[in-house]
Short mmCIF file of C-alpha atoms and ligand atoms in Angstrom, two decimals:
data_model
loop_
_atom_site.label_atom_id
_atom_site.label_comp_id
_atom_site.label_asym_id
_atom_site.label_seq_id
_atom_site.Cartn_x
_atom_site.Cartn_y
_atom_site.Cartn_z
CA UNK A 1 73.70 111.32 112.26
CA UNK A 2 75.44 111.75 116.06
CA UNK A 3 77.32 108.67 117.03
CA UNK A 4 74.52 106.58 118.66
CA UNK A 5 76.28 104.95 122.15
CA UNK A 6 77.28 101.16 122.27
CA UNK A 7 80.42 99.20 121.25
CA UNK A 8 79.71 97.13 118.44
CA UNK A 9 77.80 97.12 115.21
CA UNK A 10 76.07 94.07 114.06
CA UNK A 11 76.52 93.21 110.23
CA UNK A 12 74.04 91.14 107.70
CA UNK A 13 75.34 89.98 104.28
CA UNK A 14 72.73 88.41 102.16
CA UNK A 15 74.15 89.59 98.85
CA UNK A 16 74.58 85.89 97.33
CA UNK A 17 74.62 82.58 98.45
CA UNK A 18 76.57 82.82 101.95
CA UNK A 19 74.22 83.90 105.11
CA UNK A 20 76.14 85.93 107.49
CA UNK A 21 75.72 87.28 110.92
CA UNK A 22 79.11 89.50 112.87
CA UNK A 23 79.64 91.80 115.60
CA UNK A 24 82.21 93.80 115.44
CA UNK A 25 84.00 96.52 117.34
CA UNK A 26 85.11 99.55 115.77
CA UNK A 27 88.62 98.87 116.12
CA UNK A 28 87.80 95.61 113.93
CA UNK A 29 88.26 93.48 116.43
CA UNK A 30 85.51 90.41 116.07
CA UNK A 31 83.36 89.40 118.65
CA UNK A 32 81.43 86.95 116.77
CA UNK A 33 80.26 85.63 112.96
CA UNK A 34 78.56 83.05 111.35
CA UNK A 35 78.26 82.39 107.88
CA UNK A 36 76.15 79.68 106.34
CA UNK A 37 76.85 78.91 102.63
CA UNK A 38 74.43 77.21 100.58
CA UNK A 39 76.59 75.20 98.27
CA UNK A 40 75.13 72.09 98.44
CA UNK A 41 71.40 73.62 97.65
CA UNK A 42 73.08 75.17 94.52
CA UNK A 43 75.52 71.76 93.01
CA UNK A 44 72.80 70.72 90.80
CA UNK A 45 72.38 73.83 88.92
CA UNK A 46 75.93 74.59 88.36
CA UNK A 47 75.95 78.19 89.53
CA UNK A 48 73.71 79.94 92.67
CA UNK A 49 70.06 79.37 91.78
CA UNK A 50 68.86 83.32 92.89
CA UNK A 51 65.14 81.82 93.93
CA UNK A 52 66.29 78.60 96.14
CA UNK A 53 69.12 81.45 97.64
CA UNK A 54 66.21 84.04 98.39
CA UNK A 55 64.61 81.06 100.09
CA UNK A 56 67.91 79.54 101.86
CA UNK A 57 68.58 83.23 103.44
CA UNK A 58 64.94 83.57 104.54
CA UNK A 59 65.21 80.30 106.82
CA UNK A 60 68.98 80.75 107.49
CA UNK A 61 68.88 84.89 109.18
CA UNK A 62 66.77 84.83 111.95
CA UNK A 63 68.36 81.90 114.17
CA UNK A 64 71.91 83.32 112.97
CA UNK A 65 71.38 86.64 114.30
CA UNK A 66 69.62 84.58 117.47
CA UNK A 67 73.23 82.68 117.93
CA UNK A 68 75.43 85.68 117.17
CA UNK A 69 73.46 87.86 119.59
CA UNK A 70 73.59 84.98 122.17
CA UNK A 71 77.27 85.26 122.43
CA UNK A 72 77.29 88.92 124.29
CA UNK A 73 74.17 87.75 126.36
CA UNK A 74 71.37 89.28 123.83
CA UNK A 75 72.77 92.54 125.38
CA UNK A 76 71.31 94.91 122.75
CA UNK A 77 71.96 98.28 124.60
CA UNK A 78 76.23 97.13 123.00
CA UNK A 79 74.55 97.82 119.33
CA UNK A 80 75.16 100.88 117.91
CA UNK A 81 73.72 99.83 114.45
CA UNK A 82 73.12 97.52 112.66
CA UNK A 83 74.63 97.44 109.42
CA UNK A 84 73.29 94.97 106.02
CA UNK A 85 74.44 94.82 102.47
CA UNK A 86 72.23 96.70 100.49
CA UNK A 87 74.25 95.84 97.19
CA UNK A 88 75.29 94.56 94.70
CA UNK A 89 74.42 91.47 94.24
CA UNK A 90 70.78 89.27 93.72
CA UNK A 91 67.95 91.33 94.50
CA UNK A 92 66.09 88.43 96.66
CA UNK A 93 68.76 87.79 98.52
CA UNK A 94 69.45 91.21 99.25
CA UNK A 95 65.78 91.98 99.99
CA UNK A 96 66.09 89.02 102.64
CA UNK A 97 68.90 91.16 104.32
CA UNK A 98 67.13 94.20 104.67
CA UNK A 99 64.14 93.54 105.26
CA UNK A 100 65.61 91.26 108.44
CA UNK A 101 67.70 94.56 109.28
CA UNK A 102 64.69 96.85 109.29
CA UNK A 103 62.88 95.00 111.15
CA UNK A 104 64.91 94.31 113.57
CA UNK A 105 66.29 98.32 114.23
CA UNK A 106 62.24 98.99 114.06
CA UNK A 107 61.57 95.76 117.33
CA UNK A 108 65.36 97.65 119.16
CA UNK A 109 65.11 100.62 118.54
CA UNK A 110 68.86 101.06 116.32
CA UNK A 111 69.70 102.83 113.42
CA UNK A 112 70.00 100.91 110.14
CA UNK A 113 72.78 101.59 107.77
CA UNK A 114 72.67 100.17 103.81
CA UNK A 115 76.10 99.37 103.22
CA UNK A 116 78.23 98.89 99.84
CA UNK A 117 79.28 95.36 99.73
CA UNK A 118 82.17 96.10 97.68
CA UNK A 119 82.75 98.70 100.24
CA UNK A 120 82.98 96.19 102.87
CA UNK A 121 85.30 93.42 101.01
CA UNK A 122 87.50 96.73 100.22
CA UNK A 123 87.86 97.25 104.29
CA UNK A 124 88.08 93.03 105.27
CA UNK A 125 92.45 93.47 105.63
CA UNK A 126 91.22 95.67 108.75
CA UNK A 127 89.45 92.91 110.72
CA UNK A 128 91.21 91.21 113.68
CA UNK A 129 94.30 93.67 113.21
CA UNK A 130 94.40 96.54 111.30
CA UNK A 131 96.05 96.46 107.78
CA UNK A 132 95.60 98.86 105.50
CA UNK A 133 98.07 101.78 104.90
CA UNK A 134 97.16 104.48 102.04
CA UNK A 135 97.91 105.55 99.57
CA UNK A 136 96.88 102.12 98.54
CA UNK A 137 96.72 100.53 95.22
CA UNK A 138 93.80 97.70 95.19
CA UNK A 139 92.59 94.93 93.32
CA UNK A 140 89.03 93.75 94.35
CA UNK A 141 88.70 90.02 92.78
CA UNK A 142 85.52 88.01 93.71
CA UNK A 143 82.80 85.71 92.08
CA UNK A 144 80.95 89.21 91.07
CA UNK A 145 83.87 91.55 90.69
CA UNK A 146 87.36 92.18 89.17
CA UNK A 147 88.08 95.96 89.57
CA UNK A 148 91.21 97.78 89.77
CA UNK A 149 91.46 101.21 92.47
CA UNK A 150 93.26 103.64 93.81
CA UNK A 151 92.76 105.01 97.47
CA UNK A 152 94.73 108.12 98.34
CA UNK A 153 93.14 107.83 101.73
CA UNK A 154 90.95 105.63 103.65
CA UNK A 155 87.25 107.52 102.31
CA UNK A 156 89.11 107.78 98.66
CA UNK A 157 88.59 105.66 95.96
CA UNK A 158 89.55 106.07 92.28
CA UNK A 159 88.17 103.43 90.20
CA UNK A 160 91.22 102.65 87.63
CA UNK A 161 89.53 99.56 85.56
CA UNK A 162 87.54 96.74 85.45
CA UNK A 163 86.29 93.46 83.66
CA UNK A 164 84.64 93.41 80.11
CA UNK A 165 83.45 90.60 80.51
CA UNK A 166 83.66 87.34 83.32
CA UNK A 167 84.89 88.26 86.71
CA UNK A 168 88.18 86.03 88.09
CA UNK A 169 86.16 84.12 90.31
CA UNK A 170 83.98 83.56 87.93
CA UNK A 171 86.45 82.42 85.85
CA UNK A 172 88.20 79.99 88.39
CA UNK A 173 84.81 78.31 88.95
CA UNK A 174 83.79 77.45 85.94
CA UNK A 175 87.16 76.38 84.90
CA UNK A 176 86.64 73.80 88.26
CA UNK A 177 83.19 73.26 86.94
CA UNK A 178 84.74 71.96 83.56
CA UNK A 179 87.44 69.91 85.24
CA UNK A 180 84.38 67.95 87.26
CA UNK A 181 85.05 69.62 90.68
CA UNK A 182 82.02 71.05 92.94
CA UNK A 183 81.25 74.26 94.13
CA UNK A 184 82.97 76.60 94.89
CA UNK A 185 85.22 75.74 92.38
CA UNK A 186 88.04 77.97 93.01
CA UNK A 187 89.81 76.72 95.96
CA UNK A 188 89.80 73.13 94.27
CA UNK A 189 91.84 75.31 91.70
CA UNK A 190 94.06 76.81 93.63
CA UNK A 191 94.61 73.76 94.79
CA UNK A 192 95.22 71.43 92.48
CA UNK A 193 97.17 74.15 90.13
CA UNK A 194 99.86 73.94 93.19
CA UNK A 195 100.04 70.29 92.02
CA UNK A 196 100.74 70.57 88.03
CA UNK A 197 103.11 71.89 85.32
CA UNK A 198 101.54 75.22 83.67
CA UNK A 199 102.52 73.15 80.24
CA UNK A 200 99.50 74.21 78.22
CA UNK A 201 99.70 77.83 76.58
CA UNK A 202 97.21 79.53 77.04
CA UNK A 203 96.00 83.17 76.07
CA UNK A 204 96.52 86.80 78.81
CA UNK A 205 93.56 89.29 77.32
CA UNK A 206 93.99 92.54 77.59
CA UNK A 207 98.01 92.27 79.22
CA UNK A 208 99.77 95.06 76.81
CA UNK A 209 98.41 98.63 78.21
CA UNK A 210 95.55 100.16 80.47
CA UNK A 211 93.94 98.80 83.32
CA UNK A 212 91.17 96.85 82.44
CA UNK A 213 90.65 93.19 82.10
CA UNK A 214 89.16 90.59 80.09
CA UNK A 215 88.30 86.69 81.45
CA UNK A 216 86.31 85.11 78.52
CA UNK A 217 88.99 84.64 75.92
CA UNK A 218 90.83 82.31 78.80
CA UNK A 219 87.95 80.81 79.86
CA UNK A 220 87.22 80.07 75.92
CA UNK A 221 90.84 78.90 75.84
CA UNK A 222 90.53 75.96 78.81
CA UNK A 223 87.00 75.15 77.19
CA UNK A 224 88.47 74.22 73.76
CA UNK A 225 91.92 72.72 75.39
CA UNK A 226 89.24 70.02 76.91
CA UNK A 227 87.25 69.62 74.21
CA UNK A 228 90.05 68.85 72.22
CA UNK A 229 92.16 66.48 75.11
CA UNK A 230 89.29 65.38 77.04
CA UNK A 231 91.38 62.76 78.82
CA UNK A 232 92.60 65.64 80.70
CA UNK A 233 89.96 66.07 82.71
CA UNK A 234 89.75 62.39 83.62
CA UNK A 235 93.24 62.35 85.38
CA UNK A 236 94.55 63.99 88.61
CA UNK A 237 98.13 64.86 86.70
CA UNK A 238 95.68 66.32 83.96
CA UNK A 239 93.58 67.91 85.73
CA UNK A 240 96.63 69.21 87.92
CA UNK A 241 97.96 70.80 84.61
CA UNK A 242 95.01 72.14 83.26
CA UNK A 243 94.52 73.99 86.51
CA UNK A 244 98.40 74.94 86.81
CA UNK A 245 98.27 76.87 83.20
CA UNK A 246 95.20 78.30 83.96
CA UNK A 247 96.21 79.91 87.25
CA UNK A 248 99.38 80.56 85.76
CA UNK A 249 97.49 82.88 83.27
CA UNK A 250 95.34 84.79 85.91
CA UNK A 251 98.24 85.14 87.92
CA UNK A 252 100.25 87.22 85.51
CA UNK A 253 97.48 88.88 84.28
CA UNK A 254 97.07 90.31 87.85
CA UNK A 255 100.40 90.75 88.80
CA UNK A 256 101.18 92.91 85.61
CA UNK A 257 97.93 95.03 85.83
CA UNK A 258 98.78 95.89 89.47
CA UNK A 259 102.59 96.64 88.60
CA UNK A 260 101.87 98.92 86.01
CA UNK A 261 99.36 100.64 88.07
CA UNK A 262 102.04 100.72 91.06
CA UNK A 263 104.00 102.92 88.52
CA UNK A 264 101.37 104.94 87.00
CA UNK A 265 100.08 105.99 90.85
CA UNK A 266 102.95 105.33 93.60
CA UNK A 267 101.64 103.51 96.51
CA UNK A 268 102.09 102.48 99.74
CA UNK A 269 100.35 99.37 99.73
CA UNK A 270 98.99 96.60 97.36
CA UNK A 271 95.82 95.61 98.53
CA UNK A 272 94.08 92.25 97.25
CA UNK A 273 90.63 91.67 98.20
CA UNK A 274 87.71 89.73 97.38
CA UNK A 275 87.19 85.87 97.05
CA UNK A 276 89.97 85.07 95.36
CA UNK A 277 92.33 86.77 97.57
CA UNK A 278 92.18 83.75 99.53
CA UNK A 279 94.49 82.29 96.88
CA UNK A 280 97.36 81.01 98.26
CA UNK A 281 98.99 81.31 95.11
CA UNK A 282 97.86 84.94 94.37
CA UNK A 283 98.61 85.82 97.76
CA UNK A 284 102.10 84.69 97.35
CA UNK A 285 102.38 86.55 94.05
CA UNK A 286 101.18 89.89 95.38
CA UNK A 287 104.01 89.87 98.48
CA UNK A 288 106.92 89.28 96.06
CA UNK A 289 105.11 92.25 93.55
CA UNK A 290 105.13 94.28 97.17
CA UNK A 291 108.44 93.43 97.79
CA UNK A 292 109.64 94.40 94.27
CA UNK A 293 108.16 97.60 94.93
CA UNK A 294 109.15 98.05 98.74
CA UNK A 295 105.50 98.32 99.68
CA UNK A 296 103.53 96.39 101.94
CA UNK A 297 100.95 94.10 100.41
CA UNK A 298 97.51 94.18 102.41
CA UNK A 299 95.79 90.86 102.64
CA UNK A 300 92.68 90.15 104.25
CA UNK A 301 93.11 86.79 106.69
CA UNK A 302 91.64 83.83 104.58
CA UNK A 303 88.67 83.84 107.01
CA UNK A 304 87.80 87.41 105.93
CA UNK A 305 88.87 87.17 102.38
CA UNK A 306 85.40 85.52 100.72
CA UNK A 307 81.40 86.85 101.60
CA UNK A 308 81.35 87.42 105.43
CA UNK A 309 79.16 90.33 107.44
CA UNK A 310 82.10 91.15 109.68
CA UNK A 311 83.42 93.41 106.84
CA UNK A 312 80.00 94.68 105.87
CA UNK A 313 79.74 95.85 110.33
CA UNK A 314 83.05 97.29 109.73
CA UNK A 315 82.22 99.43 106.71
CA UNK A 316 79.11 100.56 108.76
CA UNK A 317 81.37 101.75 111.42
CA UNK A 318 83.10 104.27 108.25
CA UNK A 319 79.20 105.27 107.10
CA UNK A 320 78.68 106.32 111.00
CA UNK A 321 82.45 107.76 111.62
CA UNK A 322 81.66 109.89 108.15
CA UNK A 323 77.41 110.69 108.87
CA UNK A 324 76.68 108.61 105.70
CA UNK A 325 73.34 106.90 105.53
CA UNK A 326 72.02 105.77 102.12
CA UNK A 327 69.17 104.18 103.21
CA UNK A 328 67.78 101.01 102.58
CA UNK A 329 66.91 100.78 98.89
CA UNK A 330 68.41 97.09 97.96
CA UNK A 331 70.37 97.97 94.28
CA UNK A 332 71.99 95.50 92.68
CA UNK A 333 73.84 97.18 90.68
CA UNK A 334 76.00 99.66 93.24
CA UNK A 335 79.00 100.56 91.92
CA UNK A 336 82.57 100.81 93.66
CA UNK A 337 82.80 104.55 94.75
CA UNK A 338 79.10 104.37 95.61
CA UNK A 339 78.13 104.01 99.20
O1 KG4 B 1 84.01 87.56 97.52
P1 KG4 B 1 83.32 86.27 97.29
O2 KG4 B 1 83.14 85.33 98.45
O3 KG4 B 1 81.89 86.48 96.68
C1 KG4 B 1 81.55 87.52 95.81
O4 KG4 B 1 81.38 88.67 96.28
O5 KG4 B 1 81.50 87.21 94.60
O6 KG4 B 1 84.12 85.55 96.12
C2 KG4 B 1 83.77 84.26 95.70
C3 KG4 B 1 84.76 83.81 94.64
C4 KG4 B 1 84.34 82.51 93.98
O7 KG4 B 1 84.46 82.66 92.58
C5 KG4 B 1 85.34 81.51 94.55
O8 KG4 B 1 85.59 80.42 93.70
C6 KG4 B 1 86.56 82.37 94.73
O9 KG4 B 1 86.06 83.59 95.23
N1 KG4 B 1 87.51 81.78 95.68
C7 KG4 B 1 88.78 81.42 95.37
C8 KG4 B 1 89.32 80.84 96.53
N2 KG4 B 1 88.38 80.87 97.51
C9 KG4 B 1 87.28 81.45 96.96
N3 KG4 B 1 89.46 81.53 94.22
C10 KG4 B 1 90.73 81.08 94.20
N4 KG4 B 1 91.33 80.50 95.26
C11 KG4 B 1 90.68 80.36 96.44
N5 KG4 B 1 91.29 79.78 97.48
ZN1 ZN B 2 81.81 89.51 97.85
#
């Protein structure tokens, strides 16, 4: 595909429960982006309800795009493309995405590009300023994901390990969920962990060799820990501690997958992306590792850290730069190294 002309691409991300709209330039820089989330539609149900999301995005895309659009003047001739997730995630919610996209490249006349969502949280430490240096060691952690790469380079990815089972995010929120606190559970977490004593011992899966993880055993852990000291959850100072040992767990669990990984493939950067890189406790954790190392750690901004279609535009602007168009088959099971 030749570079089409105009400065900016527009992104869509409708993999989940968050509605988002971006323009941005190729250089990262962004112009504009609004993201809806839909957590109050969800509360009731404990978890995102895919048919109420499907719904929620179908209302939500159409005026967002209007607004985003609105702030360079509706000048379309500045698109080069428009980019939208085309995985993984829910299959409603990503067929809400697309099927906005392609109609709306169809009505102006701009390519459409189905981008890898993972692909996009994996390029988020490039948006405002550019961040990422390679060879790069990275750990993707999200509601959907926990997944452990190398990058020699910036088109480069070698997939090093994954979850067995939950995903951290996962984790975090239904830890929240059992401690009484709403959705999303894990900055309440963060949070509140900041607060307490880790005093409560609880189990690291999967922390003696390899790169893989495992969630459910913790999870499991904090489960039976309230069940069997349910005043815990009825206190702030218990609450506070319950959170503390749990993040306490997670946190080495990450920090001593990446450092061994750091060692088995040298690095120039640690990258943490993904929802729970907006951890301010895991962010904290991954600088010192860097420093340790005398690497630079690669951190998305908080802003740019959880589900947000400025990194899905700025992927797009790789899939043009490289002539890669996948099309616009909505799979939600796409895999890391898949585009
Ligand atoms: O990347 P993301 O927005 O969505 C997926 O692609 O899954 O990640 C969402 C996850 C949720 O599990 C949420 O609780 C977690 O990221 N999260 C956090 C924080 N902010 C969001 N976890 C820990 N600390 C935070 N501050
Ligand atoms: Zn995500």
């Amino acid at each position: 595909m030749p570079m089409p002309e105009g400065d900016l691409i527009l992104g869509i991300e409708t993999s989940c429960d968050d509605t988002s709209v971006a323009l941005v330039a190729r250089d990262g820089t962004v112009i504009a982006c609004e993201t809806l989330t839909q957590f109050t539609i969800h509360e009731a149900f404990g978890g995102v309800f895919p048919d109420l999301a499907s719904r929620a995005h179908l209302t939500a895309i159409l005026p967002a795009v209007a607004r985003v659009m609105h702030v360079i003047g509706d000048d379309r001739a500045r698109l080069a493309a428009i980019a939208v997730t085309r995985g993984p995630g829910l299959i409603g919610s990503l067929l809400v995405g697309v099927n906005a996209a392609q109609a709306l490249g169809l009505a102006w006349d701009k390519p459409v590009i189905g981008v890898n969502h993972l692909r996009g949280h994996l390029r988020s430490p490039d948006l405002d300023t550019q961040r990422l240096v390679f060879p790069a060691l990275m750990l993707l952690a999200s509601g959907g994901h926990t997944l452990l790469a190398h990058l020699p380079g910036p088109a480069q990815i070698t997939l090093l390990g994954q979850t067995r089972d939950d995903s951290m995010g996962e984790c975090y929120d239904k830890v929240a969920r059992m401690l009484g606190y709403p959705m999303p559970g894990g900055p309440a977490i963060d949070r509140m962990a900041r607060l307490g004593q880790p005093r409560f011992d609880l189990p690291r899966p999967m922390l003696k060799e390899g790169f893989a993880f495992s969630f459910s055993g913790l999870k499991s852990s904090v489960a039976r820990l309230i069940e069997r000291q349910p005043a815990l959850a009825e206190t702030d100072a218990g609450r506070a501690d319950v959170a503390a040992s749990f993040v306490q767990a997670c946190l080495e669990i990450a920090e001593t997958t990446l450092d061994r990984a750091l060692r088995a493939h040298p690095s120039a950067s640690v990258v943490v992306v993904g929802g729970v890189a907006a951890s301010a406790q895991l962010r904290a954790r991954v600088q010192a590792l860097a420093g340790r190392h005398g690497i630079t750690a690669c951190l998305p901004p908080l802003t740019w850290a959880t589900d947000n279609a400025a990194m899905i535009a700025l992927a797009g602007w790789d899939y043009l730069a490289q002539g890669i168009n996948p099309g616009l088959r909505a799979d939600p099971a796409l895999g890391l190294t898949d585009w």
